[in-house]
CSV table of C-alpha atoms and ligand atoms in Angstrom, one decimal:
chain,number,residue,atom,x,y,z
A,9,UNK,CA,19.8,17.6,6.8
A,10,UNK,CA,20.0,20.7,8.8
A,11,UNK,CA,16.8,21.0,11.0
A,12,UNK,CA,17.3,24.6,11.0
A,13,UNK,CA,16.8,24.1,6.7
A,14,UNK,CA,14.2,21.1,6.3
A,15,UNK,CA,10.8,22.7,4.5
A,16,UNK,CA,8.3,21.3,7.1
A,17,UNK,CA,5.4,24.1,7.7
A,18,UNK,CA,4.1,22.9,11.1
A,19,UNK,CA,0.5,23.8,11.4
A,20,UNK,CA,-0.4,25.2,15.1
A,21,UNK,CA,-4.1,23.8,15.1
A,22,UNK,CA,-5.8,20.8,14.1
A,23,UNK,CA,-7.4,21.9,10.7
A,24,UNK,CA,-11.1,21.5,11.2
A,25,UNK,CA,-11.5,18.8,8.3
A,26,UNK,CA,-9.3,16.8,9.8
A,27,UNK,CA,-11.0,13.8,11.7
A,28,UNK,CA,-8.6,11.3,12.5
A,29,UNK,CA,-5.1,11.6,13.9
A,30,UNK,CA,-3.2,10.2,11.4
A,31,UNK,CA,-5.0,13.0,8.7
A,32,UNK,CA,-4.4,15.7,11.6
A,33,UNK,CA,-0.8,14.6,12.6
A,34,UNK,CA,0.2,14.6,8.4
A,35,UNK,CA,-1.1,17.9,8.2
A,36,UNK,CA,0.2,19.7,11.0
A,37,UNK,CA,4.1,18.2,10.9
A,38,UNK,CA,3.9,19.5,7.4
A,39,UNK,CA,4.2,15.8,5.6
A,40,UNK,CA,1.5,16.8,3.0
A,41,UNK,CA,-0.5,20.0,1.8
A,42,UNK,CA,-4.4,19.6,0.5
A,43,UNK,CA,-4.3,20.9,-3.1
A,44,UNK,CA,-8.0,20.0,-3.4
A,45,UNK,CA,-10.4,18.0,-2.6
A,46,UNK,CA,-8.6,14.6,-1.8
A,47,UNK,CA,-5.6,15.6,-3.6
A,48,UNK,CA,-2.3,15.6,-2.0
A,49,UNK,CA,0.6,17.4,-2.7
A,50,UNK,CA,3.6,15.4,-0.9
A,51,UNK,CA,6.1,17.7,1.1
A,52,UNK,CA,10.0,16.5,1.6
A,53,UNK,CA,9.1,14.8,5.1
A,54,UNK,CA,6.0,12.8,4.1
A,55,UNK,CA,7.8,12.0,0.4
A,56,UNK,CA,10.5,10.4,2.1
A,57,UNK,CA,8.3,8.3,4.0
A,58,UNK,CA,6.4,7.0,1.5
A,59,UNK,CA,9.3,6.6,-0.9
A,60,UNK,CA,10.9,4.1,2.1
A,61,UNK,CA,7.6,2.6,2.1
A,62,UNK,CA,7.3,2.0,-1.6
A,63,UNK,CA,11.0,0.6,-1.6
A,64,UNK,CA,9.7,-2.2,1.2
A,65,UNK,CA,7.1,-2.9,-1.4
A,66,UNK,CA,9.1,-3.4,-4.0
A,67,UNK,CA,11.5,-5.6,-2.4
A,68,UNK,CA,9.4,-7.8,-1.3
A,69,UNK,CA,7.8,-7.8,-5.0
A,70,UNK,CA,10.8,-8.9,-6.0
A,71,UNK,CA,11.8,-11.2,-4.0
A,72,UNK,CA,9.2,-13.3,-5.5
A,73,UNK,CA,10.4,-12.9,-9.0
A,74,UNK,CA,8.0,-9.9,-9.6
A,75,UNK,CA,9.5,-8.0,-12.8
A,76,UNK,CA,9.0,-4.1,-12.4
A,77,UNK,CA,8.0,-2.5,-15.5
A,78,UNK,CA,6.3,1.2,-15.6
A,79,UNK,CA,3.2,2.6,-17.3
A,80,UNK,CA,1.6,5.2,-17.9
A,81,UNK,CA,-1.2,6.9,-15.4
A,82,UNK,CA,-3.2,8.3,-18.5
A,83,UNK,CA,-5.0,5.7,-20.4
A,84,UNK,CA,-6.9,5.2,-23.8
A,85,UNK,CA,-10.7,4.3,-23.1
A,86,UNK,CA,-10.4,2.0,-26.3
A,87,UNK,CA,-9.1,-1.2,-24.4
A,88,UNK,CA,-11.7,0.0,-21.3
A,89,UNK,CA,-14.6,-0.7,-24.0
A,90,UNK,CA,-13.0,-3.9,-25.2
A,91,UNK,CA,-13.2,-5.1,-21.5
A,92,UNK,CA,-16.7,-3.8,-20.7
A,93,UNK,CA,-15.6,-2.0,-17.6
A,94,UNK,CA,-15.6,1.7,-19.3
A,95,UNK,CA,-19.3,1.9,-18.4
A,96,UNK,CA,-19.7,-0.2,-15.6
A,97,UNK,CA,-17.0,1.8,-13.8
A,98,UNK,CA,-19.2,4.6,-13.5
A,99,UNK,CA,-18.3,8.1,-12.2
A,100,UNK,CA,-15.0,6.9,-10.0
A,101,UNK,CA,-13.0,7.1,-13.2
A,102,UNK,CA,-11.8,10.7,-14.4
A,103,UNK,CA,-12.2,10.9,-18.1
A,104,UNK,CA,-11.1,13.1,-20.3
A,105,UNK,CA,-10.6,13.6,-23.9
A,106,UNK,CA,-7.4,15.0,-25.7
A,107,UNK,CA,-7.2,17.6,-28.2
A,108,UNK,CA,-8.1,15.1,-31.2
A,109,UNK,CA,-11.4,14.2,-29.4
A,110,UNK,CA,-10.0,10.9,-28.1
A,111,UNK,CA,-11.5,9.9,-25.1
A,112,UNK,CA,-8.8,9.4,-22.7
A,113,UNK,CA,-8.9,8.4,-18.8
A,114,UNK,CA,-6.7,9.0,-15.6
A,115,UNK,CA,-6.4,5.1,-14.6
A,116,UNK,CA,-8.0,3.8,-11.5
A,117,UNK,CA,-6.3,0.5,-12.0
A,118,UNK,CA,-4.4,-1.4,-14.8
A,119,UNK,CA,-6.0,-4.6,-15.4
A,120,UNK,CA,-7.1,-3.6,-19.0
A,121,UNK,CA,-3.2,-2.0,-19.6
A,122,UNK,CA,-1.4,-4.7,-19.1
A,123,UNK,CA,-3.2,-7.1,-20.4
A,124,UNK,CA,-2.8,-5.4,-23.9
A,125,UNK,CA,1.4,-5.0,-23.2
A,126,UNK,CA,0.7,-9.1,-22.4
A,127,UNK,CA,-0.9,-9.6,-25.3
A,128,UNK,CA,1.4,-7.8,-28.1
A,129,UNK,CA,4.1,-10.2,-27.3
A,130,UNK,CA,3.7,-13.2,-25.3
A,131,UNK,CA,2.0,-15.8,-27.5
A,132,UNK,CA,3.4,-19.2,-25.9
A,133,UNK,CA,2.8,-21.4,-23.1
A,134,UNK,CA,6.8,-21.0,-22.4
A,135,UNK,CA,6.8,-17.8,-21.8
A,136,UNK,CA,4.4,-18.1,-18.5
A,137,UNK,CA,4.3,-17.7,-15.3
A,138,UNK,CA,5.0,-14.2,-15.2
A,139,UNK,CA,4.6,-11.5,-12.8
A,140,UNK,CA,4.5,-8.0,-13.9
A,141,UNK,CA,3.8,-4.6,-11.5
A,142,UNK,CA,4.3,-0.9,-11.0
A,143,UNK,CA,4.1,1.9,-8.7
A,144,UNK,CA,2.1,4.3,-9.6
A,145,UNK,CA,-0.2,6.8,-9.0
A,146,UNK,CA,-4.3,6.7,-9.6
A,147,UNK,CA,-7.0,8.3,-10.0
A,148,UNK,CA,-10.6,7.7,-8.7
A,149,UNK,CA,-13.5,10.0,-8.6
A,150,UNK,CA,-14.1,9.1,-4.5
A,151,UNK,CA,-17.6,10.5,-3.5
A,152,UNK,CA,-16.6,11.0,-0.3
A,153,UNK,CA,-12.9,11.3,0.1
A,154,UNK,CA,-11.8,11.8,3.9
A,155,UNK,CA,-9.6,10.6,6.2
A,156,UNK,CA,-6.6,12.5,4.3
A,157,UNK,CA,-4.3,9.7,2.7
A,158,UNK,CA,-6.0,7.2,3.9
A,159,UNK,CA,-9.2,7.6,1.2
A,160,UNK,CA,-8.3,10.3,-1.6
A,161,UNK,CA,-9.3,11.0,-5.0
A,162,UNK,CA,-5.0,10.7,-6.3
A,163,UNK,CA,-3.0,7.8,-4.2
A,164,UNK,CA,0.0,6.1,-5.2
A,165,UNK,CA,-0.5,1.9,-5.5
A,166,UNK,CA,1.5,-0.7,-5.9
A,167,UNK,CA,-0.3,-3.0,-8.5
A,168,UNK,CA,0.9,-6.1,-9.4
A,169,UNK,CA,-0.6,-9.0,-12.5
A,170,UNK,CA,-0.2,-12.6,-12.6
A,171,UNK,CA,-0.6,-14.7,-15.8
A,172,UNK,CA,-0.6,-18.4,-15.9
A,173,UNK,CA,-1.6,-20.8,-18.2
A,174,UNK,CA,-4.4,-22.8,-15.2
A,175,UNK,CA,-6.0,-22.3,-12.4
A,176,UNK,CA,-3.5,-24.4,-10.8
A,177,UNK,CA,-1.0,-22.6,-12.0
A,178,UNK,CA,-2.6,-19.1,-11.0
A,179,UNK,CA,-3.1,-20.6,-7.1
A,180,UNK,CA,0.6,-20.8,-7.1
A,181,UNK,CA,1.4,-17.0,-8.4
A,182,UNK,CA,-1.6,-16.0,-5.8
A,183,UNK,CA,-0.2,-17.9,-2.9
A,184,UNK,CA,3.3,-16.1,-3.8
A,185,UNK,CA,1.5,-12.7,-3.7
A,186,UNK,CA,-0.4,-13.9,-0.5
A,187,UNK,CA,3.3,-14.7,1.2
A,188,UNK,CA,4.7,-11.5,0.0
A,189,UNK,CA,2.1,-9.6,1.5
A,190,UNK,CA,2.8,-11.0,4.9
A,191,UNK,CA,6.1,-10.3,4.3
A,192,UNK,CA,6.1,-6.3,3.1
A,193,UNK,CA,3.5,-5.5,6.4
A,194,UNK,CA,5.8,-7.8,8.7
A,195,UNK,CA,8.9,-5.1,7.2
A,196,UNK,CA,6.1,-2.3,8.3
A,197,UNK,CA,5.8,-3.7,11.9
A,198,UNK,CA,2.4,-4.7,11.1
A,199,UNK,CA,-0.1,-7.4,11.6
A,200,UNK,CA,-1.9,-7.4,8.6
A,201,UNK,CA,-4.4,-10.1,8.5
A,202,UNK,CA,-5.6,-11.4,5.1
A,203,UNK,CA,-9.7,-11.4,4.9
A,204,UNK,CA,-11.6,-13.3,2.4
A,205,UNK,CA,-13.7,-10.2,0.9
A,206,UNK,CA,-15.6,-9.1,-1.9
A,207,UNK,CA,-14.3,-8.4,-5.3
A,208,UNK,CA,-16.5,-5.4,-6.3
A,209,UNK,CA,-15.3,-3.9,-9.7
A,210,UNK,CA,-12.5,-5.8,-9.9
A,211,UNK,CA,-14.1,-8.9,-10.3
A,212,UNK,CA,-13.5,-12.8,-9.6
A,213,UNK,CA,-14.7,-15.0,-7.2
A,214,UNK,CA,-11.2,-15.4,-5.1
A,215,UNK,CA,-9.9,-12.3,-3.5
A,216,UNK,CA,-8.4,-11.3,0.2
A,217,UNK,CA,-8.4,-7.8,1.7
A,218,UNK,CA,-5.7,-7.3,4.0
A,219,UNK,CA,-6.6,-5.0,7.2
A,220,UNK,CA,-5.0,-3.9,10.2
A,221,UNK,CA,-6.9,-3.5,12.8
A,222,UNK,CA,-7.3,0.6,13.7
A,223,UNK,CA,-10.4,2.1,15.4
A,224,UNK,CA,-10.4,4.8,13.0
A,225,UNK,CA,-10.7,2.1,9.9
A,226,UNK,CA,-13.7,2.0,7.5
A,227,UNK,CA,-14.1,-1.9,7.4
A,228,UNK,CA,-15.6,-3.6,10.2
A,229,UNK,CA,-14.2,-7.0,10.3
A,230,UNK,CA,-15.5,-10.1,11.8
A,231,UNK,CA,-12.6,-12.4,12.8
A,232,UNK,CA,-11.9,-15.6,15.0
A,233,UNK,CA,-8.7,-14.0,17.7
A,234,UNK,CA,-5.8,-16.6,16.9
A,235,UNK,CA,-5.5,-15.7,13.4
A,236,UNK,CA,-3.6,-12.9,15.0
A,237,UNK,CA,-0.9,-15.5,16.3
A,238,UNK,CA,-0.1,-17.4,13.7
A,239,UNK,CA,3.5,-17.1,12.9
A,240,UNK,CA,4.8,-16.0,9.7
A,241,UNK,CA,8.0,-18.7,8.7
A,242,UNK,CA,10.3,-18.6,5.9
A,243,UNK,CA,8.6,-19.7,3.2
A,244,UNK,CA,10.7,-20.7,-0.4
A,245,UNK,CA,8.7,-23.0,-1.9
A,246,UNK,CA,5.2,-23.6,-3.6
A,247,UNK,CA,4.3,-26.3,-0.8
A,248,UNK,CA,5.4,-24.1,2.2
A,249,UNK,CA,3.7,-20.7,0.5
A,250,UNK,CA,0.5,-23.6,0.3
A,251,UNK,CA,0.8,-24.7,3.8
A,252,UNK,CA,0.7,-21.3,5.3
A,253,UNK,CA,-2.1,-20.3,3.2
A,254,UNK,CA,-4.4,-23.1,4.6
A,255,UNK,CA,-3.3,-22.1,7.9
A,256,UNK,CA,-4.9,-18.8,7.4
A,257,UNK,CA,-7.8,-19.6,5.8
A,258,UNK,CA,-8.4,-22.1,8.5
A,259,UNK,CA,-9.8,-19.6,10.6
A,260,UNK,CA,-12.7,-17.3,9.9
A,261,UNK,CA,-12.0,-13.6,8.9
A,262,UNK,CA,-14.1,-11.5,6.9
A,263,UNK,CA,-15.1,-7.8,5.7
A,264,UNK,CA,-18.7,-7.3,6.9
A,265,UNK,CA,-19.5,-7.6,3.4
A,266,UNK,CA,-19.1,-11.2,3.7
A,267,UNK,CA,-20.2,-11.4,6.8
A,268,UNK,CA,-23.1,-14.3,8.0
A,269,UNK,CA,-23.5,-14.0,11.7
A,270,UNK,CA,-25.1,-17.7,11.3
A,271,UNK,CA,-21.6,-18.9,10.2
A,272,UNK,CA,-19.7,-16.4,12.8
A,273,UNK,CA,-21.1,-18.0,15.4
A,274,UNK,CA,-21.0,-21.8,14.1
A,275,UNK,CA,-17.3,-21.4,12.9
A,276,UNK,CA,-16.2,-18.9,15.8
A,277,UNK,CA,-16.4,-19.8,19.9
A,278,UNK,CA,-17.7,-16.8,21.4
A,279,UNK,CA,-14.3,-16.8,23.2
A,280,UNK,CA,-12.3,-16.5,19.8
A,281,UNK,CA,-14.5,-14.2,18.6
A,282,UNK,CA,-13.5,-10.6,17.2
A,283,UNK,CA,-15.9,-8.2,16.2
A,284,UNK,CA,-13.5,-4.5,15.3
A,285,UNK,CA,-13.2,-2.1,12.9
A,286,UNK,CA,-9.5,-1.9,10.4
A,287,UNK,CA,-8.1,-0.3,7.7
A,288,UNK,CA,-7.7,-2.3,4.3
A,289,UNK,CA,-3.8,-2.0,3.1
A,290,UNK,CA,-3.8,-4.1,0.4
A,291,UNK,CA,-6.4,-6.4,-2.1
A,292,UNK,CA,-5.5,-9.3,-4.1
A,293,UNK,CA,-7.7,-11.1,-6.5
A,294,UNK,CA,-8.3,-14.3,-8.5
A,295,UNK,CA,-10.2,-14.0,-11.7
A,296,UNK,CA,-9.6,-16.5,-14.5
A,297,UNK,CA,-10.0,-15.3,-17.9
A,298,UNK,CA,-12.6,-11.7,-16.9
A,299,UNK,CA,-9.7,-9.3,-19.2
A,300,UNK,CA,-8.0,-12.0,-21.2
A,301,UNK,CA,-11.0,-13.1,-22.7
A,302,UNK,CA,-12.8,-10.0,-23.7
A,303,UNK,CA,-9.5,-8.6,-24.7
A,304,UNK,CA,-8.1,-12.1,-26.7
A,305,UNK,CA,-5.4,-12.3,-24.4
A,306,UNK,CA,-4.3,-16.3,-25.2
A,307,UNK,CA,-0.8,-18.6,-25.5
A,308,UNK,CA,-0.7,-21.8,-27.8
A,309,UNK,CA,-0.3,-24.6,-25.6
A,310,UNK,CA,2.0,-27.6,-26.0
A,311,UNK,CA,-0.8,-30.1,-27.5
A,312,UNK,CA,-1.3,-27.5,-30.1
A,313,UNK,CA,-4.7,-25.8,-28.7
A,314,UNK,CA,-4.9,-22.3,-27.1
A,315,UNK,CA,-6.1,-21.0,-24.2
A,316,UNK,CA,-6.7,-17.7,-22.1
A,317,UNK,CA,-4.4,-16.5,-19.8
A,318,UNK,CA,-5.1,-17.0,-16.2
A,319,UNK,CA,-4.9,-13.6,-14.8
A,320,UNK,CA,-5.1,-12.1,-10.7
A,321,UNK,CA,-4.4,-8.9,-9.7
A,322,UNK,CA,-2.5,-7.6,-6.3
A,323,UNK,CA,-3.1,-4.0,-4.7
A,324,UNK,CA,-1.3,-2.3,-2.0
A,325,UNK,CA,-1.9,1.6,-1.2
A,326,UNK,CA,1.4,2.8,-0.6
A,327,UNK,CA,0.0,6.2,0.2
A,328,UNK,CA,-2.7,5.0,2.3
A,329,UNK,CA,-0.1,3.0,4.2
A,330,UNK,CA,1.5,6.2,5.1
A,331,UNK,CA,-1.8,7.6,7.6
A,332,UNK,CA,-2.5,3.6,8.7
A,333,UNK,CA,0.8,3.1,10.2
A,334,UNK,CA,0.1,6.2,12.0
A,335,UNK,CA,-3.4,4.9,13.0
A,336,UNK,CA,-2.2,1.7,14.2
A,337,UNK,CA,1.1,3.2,16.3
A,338,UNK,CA,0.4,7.0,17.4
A,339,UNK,CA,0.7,7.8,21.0
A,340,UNK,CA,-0.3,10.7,22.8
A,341,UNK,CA,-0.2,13.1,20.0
A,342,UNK,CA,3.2,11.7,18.8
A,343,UNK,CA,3.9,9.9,15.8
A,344,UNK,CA,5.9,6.6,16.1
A,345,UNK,CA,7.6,5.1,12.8
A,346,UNK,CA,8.8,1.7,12.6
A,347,UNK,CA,12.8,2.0,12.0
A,348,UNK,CA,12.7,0.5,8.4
A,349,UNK,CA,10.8,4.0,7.2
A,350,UNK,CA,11.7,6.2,10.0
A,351,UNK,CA,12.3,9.9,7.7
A,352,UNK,CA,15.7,9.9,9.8
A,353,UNK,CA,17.9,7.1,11.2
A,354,UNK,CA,19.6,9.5,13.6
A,355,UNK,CA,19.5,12.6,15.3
A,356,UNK,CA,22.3,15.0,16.9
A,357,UNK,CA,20.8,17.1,19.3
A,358,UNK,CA,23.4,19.1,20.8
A,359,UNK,CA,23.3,22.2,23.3
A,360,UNK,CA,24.0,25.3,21.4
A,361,UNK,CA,24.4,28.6,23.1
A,362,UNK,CA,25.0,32.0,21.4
A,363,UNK,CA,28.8,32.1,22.2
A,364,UNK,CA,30.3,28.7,22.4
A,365,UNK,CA,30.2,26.7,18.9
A,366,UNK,CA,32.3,24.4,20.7
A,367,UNK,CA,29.2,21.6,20.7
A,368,UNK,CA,28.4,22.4,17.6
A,369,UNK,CA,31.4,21.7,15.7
A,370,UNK,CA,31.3,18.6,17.3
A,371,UNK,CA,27.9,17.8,16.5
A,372,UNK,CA,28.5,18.8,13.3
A,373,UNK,CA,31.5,16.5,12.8
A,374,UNK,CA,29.4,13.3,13.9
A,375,UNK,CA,26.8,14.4,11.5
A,376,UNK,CA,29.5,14.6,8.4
A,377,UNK,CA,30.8,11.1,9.6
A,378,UNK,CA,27.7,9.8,9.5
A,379,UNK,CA,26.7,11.2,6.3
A,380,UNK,CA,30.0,9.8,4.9
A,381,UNK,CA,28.8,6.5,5.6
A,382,UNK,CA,25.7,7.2,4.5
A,383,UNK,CA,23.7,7.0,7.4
A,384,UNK,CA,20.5,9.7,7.3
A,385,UNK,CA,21.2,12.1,10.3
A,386,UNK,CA,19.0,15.1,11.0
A,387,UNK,CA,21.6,17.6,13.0
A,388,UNK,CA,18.9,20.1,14.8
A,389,UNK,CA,21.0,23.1,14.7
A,390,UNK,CA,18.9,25.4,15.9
A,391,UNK,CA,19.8,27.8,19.1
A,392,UNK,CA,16.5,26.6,21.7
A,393,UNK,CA,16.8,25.0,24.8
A,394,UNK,CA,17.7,21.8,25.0
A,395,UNK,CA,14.5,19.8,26.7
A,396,UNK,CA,12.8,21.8,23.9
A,397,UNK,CA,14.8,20.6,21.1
A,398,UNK,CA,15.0,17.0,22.3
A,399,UNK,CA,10.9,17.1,22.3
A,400,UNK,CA,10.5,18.7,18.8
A,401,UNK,CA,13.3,16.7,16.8
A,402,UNK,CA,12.8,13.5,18.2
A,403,UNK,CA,9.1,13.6,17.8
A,404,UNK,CA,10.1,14.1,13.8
A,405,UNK,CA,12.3,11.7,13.9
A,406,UNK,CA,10.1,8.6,15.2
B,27,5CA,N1,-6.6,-3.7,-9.4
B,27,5CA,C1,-6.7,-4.1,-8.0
B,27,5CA,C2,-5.5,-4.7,-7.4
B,27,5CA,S1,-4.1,-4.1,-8.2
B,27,5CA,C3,-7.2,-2.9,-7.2
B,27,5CA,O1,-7.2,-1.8,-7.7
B,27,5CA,N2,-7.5,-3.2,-5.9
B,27,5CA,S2,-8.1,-2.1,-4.9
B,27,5CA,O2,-9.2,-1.4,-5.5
B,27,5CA,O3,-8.5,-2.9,-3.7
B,27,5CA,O4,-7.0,-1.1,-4.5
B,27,5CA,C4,-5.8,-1.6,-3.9
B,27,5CA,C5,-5.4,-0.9,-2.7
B,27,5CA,O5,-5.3,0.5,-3.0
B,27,5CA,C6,-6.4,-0.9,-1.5
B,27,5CA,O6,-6.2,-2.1,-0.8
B,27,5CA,C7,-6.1,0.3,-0.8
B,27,5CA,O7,-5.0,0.1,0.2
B,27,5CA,C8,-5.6,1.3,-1.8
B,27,5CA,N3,-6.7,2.3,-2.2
B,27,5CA,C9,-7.8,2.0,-2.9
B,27,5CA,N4,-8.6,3.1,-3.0
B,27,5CA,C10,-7.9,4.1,-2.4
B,27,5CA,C11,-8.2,5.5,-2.2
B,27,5CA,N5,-9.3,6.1,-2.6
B,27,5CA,N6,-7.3,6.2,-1.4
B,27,5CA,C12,-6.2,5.7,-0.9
B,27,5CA,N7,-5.8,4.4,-1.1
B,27,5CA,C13,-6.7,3.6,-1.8
């Protein structure tokens, strides 16, 4: 890309709803526009770093056998009232109604969705474990949205669904997710640490928030220091994935929902202890047969008998992760991206004055090679001075 052509419209001032860097910085290098209230549109710079986020994401999904599938971010409220969560969800969820009077919804969260895909075809013990997910955007009436990305009515989610036929079985798919998590923020140059938390409308009794730590973050967390040194190994088994699990939840980290200062201070040295504020990336939860039951979501067993599916549920904000990673690494006014999302893997800064193209052709022939090969250069061909150039492009390109 030609700087001289990229559609970035840099802001001169910090707009005045803007709070936090990461919401100010997104704004002002042109990476998104407000369209309204907490809704986001996404311009070419901030696209593409999501998009190399959400490709992280799904590798790492993957890697663990996760299946991709796709659906749809408008949703009938019929399988919301077979579930019992189309009142108790209150006024987060948008609802609308088509032209037919149908009562429709923009979904918040899939657990209802694909438990009816499950359900349509899978009807056997055989067919399970599985582990379906998708990317896609949702919808939740936020009371307060602020902080730009980072708490908005629209964000784009990665959310994942295991289904098992026990709760032994599920452990294993949650571990799995647990170790993939690790895994995605490691890509992202983040320590992400998983905290047992509470399950609000979700629902279960087993779920872990994972938070970076950020001063700007809405969680306060309560945690004992050397969880932050563990070392994340290679993990290809369900006895590994299990080991490193216990090591975590070993030591005490929690969301100050869950927090007993009793407990902190039994379980916690006053040395190890941590008391901070962090920004939740990513949920994942445990909980049995809540939306197989309600929706008669079961698989015949070998001796004959049925039984519900075993079902958890695995969040990451891909969009949120966008303003966090900004949190967590600005400097001085400067954004700083980890090379696996950089927008840019290289720029060619050359000196251009008015009457010799001379270093310009050249420039231009390193940026061709390296488009060739498909490497992503940004070739600032624009005629400023140099010390000026070097500040501007680089600064987009970190
Ligand atoms: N169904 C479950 C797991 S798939 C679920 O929805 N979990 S969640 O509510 O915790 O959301 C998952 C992740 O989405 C969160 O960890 C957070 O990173 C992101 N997220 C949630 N609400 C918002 C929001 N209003 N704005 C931006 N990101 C959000």
């Amino acid at each position: 890309m030609y700087l001289s052509k990229l559609f970035i419209p840099l802001l001169k001032e910090n707009p005045s709803e803007a709070k936090i860097k990461s919401h100010q910085l997104m704004l002002r290098s042109g990476m998104i526009k407000q369209s309204s209230t907490g809704i986001y549109s996404w311009l070419p710079l901030g696209f593409k770093i999501m998009k190399k986020i959400e490709q992280i994401v799904r590798e790492e999904q993957n890697k663990i056998g996760a299946q991709e599938l796709l659906m749809p971010t408008i949703q009938s409220a019929d399988i919301w009232k077979e579930s019992g969560r189309y009142k108790d969800y209150g006024e987060e969820m948008l609802r609308i109604k088509d032209r037919q009077g149908k009562e429709m919804l923009y979904g918040p969260t899939n657990e209802e969705l694909i438990t009816e895909i499950f359900r349509a075809s899978v009807k056997s013990y055989k067919s399970l474990p599985q582990l379906l997910y998708h990317i896609q955007w949702k919808f939740r009436d936020e009371l307060r949205p602020r902080f730009g990305v980072m708490r908005c009515k629209e964000f784009f989610m990665k959310d994942a669904y295991s289904f098992d036929i026990s709760d032994e079985e599920a452990n294993k798919s949650y571990n799995k997710m647990f170790y993939a998590y690790l895994k995605t923020f490691k890509r992202l140059e983040l320590v992400a640490i998983p905290m047992s938390a509470e399950t609000g409308p979700i629902g279960g009794d087993l779920s872990h928030e994972f938070v970076i730590l950020a001063e700007t973050g809405e969680s306060k967390i309560f945690a004992d220091k050397r969880i932050f040194e563990i070392e994340l190994k290679e993990s290809n088994n369900n006895e590994s994935i299990k080991e490193l699990r216990k090591i975590y939840d070993q030591f005490y980290a929690v969301t100050d929902d869950k927090f007993k200062k009793d407990e902190f201070d039994k379980k916690v040295k006053k040395e190890n202890q941590l008391i901070t504020k962090g920004i939740e990336v990513g949920h994942i939860f445990y909980f049995g047969d809540k939306y197989s039951k309600p929706l008669k979501c079961s698989v015949d067993l070998q001796d004959g008998k049925k039984t519900n599916v075993k079902m958890g549920s695995y969040g990451i904000g891909v969009s949120r992760l966008v303003g966090a990673i900004i949190e967590a690494k600005f400097n001085n006014n400067v954004m700083k991206w980890p090379e696996s999302i950089s927008p840019y893997d290289v720029a060619i800064i050359p000196s251009i004055k008015k009457n010799d193209k001379l270093n310009f052709t050249k420039a231009e022939k390193i940026y061709n090679f390296l488009r060739n090969n498909n490497i992503d250069a940004l070739l600032d061909d624009t005629e400023e001075h140099l010390s000026a150039k070097f500040k501007k492009t680089s600064s987009r390109l970190r």
